[in-house]
Coordinates of C-alpha atoms and ligand atoms in Angstrom, one line a residue:
X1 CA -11.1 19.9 70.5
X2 CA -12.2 23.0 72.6
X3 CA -13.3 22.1 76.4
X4 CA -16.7 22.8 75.3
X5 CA -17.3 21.3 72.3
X6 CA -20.6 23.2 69.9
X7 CA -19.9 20.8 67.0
X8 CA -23.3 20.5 64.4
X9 CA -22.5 17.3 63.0
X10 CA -25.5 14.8 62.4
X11 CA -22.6 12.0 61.1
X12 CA -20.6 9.3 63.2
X13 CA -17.9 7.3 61.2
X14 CA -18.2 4.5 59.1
X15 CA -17.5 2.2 61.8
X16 CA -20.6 3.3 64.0
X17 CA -22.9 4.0 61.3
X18 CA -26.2 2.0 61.4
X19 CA -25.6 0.9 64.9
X20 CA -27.3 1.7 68.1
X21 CA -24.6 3.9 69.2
X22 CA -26.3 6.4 67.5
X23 CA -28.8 6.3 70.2
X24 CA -28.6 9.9 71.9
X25 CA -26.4 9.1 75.2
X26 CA -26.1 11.0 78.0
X27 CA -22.6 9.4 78.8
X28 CA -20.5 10.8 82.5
X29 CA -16.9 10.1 82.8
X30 CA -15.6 10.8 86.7
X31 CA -12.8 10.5 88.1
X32 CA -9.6 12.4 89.7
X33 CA -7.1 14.9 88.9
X34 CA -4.8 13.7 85.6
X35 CA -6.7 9.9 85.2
X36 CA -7.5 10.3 81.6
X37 CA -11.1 11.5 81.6
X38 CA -10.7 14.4 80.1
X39 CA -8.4 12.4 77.3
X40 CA -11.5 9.8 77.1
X41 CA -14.6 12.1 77.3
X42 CA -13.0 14.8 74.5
X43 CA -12.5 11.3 71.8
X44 CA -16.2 9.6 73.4
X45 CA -17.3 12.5 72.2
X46 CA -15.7 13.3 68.7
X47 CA -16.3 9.4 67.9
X48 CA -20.0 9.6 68.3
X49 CA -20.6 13.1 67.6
X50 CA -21.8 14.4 70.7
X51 CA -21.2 17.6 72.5
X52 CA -18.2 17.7 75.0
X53 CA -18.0 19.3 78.3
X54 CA -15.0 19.7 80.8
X55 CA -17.4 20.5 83.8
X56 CA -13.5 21.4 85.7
X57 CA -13.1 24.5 83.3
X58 CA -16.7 25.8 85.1
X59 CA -14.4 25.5 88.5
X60 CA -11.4 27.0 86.8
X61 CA -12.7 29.9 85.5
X62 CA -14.4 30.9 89.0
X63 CA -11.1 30.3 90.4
X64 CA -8.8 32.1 88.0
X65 CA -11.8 35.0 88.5
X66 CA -11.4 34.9 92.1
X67 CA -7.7 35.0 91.9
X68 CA -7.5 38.1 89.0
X69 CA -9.8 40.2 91.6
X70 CA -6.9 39.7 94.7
X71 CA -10.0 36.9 96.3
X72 CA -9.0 34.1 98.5
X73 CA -10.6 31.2 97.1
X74 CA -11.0 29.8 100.3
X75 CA -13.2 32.0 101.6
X76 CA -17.3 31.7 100.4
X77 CA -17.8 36.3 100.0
X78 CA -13.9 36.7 98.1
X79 CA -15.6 33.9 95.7
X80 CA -18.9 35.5 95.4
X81 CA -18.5 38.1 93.4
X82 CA -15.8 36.1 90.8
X83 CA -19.0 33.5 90.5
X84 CA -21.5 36.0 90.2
X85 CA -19.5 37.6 86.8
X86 CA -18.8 33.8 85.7
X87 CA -22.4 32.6 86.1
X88 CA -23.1 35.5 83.7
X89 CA -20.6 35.1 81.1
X90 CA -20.6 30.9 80.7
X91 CA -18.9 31.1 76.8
X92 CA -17.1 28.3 75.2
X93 CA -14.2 31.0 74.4
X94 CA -14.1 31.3 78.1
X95 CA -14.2 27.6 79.0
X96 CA -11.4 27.4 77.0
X97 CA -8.7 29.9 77.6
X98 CA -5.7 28.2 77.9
X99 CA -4.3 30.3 81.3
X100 CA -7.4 28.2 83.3
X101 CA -5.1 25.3 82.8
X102 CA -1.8 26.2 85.4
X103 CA -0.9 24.8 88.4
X104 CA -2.3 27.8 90.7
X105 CA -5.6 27.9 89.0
X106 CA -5.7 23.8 89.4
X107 CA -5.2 24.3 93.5
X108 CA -7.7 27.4 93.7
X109 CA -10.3 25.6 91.4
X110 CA -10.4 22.7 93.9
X111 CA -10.8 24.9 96.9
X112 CA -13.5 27.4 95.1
X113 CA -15.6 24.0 94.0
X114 CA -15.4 22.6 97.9
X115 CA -17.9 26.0 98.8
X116 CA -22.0 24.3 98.0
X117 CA -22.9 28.1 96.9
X118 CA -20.5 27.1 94.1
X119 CA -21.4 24.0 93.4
X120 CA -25.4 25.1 93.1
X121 CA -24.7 28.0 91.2
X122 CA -23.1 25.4 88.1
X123 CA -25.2 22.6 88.0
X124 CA -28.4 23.9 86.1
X125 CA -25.8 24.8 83.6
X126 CA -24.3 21.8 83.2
X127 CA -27.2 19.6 83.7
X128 CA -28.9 21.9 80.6
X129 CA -26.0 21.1 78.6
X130 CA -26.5 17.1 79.5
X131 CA -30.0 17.3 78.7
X132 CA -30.2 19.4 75.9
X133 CA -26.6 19.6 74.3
X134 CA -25.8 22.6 71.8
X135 CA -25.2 22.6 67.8
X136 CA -28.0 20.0 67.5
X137 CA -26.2 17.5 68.2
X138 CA -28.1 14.5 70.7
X139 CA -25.8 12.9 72.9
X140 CA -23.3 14.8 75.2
X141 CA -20.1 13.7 76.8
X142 CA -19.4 15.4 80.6
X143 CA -16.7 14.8 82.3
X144 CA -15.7 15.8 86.3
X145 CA -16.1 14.2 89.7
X146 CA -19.6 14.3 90.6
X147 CA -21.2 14.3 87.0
X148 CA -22.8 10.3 87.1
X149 CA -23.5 11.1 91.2
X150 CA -24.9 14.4 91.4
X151 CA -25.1 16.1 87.9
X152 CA -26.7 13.5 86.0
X153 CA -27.3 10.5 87.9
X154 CA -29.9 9.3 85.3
X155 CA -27.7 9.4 82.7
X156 CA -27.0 6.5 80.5
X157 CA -23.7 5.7 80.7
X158 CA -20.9 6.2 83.6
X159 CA -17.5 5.6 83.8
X160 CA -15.2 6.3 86.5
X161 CA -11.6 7.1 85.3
X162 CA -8.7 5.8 87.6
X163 CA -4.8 5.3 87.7
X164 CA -1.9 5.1 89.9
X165 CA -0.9 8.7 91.5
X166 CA 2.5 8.4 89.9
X167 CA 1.1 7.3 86.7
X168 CA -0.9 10.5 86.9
X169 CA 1.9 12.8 88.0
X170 CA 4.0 11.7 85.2
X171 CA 1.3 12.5 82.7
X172 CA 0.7 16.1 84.6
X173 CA 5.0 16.4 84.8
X174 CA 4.9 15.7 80.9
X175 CA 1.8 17.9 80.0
X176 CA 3.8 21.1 82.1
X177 CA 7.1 20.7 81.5
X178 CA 6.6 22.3 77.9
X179 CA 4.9 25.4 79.6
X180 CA 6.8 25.3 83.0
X181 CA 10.2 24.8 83.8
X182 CA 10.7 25.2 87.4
X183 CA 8.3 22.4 88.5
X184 CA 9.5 19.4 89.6
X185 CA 8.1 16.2 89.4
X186 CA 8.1 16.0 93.1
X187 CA 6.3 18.7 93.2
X188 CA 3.9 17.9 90.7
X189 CA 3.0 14.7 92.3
X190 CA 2.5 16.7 95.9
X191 CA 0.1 19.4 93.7
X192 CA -2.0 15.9 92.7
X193 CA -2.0 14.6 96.2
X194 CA -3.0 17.9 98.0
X195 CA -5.9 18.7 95.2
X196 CA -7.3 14.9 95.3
X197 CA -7.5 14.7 99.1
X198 CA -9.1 18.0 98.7
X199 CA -11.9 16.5 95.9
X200 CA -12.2 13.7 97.9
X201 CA -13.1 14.3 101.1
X202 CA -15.1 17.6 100.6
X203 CA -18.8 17.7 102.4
X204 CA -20.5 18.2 98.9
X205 CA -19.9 16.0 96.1
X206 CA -17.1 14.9 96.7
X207 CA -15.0 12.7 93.9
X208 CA -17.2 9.5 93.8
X209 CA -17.6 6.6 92.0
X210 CA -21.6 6.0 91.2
X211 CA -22.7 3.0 91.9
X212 CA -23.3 1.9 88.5
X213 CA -20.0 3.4 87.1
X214 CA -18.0 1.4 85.0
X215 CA -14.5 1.9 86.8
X216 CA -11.9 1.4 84.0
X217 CA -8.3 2.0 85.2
X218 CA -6.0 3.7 82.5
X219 CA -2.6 2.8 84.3
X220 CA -0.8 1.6 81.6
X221 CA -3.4 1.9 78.9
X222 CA -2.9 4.8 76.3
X223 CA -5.5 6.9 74.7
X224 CA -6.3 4.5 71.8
X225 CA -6.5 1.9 74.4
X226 CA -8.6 3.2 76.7
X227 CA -11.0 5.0 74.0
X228 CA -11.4 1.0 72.7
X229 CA -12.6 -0.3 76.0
X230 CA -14.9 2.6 76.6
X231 CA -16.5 1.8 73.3
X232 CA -16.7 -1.7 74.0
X233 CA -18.5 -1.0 77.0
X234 CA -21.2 1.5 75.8
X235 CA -21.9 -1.4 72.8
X236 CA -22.2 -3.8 75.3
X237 CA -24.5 -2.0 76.8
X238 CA -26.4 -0.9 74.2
X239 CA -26.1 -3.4 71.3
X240 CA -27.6 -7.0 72.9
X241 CA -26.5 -8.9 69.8
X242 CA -22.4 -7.7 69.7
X243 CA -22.3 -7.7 73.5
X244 CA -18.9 -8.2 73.3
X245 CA -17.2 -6.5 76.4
X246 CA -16.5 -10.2 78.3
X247 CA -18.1 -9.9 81.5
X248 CA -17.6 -5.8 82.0
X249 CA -19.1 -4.5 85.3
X250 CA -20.4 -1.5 87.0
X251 CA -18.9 -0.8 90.3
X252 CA -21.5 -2.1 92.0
X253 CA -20.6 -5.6 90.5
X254 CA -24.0 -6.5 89.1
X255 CA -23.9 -6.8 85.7
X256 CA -26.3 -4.3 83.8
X257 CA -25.8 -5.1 79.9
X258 CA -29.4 -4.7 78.6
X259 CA -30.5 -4.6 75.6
X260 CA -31.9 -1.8 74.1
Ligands
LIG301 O1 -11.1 18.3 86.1 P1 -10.2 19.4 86.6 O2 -8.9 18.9 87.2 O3 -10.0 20.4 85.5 O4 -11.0 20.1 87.7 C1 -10.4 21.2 88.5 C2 -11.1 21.2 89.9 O5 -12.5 21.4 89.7 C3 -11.0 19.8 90.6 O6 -9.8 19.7 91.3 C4 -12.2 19.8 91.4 O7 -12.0 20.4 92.7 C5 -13.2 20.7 90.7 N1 -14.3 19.9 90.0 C6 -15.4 19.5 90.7 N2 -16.4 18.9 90.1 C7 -16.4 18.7 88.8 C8 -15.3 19.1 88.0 C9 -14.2 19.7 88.7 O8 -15.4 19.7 91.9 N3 -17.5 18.1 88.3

């Protein structure tokens, strides 16, 4: 599935047919670099049948811009104009080029998304997408760092995505050692540690938990897994009479399972 996912599809499958998960969600999974999120929010979203969104390609593609036009991306005026031809040019066919995906795009992305000019300049795009998904589809899947804080922070469902650092490295190692050879793993897992300190402990949004995120952590689980849990969640949430996720809890500890 394409980081930005224009799907029309009106069905869900068998399994979910006639239940309330076709209630139009707005549904936020957080978390940091290589957790699974992006794993969990592209199958949320081909389960149900909602739109998909990988708010990091909006980062990415300023970066790589930044980057193709000699810009530091450190610096707020190299960035402007890089943000200025992205903020005009938002396409799925961009969102999705595969060259937004390596290692020096990853590290510039994360310094280009610490600048608030940045930040303000995607959210109304992202927040449209939330609130009014494309290819008439309802419900949309976003996943990032700041999505259930900043970008939607009504919306109706939040996870937050976490795992050990090495877990995540070895998941990163695996997914680059096809494209690149000469990274170690070392390397890798330094790459992970820089760019998380980075998300974290930026002035604006930083990498946060909401309060009412469910925090699931993948270490040890694998797709299939993980995607079984989420789903178990959002039907406790939503469906009073299978409320059959034993006791899950938002971050902030109280439960919140109402029936809808
Ligand atoms: O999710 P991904 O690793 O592709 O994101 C790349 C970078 O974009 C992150 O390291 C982070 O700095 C930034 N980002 C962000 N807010 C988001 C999504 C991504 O700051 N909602």
């Amino acid at each position: 599935m394409p980081v930005v996912n224009f799907r029309k599809t009106d069905f869900l499958p068998a399994q979910e047919q006639g239940s309330a998960l076709q209630k139009k969600l707005i549904i936020t999974v957080d978390g940091p670099a290589a957790s699974g999120k992006g794993t969990l929010a592209k199958k949320l979203a081909d389960r149900l049948g909602y739109a998909y969104l990988d708010t990091g390609a909006l980062y990415r593609a300023v970066a790589m811009a930044t980057l193709e036009i000699g810009g530091d991306p450190g610096y707020m005026q190299d960035v402007a104009p890089a943000l200025d031809i992205i903020c005009r040019n938002l396409t799925p066919e961009l969102l999705s080029n595969p060259s937004l995906r390596t290692p020096e795009v990853s590290q510039a992305a994360s310094k280009v998304a610490a600048h608030p000019q940045v930040r303000q300049a995607l959210l109304q795009y992202q927040r449209d997408f939330a609130h009014k998904p494309p290819g008439l589809v309802g419900g949309a899947v976003l996943d990032g760092r700041d999505i259930g804080t900043v970008v939607c922070p009504d919306a109706d469902i939040k996870f937050f995505i976490t795992a050990s650092v090495e877990e995540r490295a070895k998941r990163r190692y695996a997914e680059l050692c096809d494209a690149r050879t000469d990274m170690t793993f070392e390397t890798v897992l330094d790459d992970l540690k820089t760019r998380d300190q980075r998300d974290a402990t930026r002035a604006v949004a930083p990498t946060l938990a909401a309060e009412d995120a469910y925090i699931l952590d993948t270490t040890g689980l694998n797709p299939a897994e993980t995607l079984e849990e989420a789903i178990s969640i959002i039907r406790a949430r939503f469906l009073s009479e299978t409320n059959d996720n034993g006791g899950a809890q938002p971050a902030n500890g109280k439960p919140t399972a109402t029936a809808v």
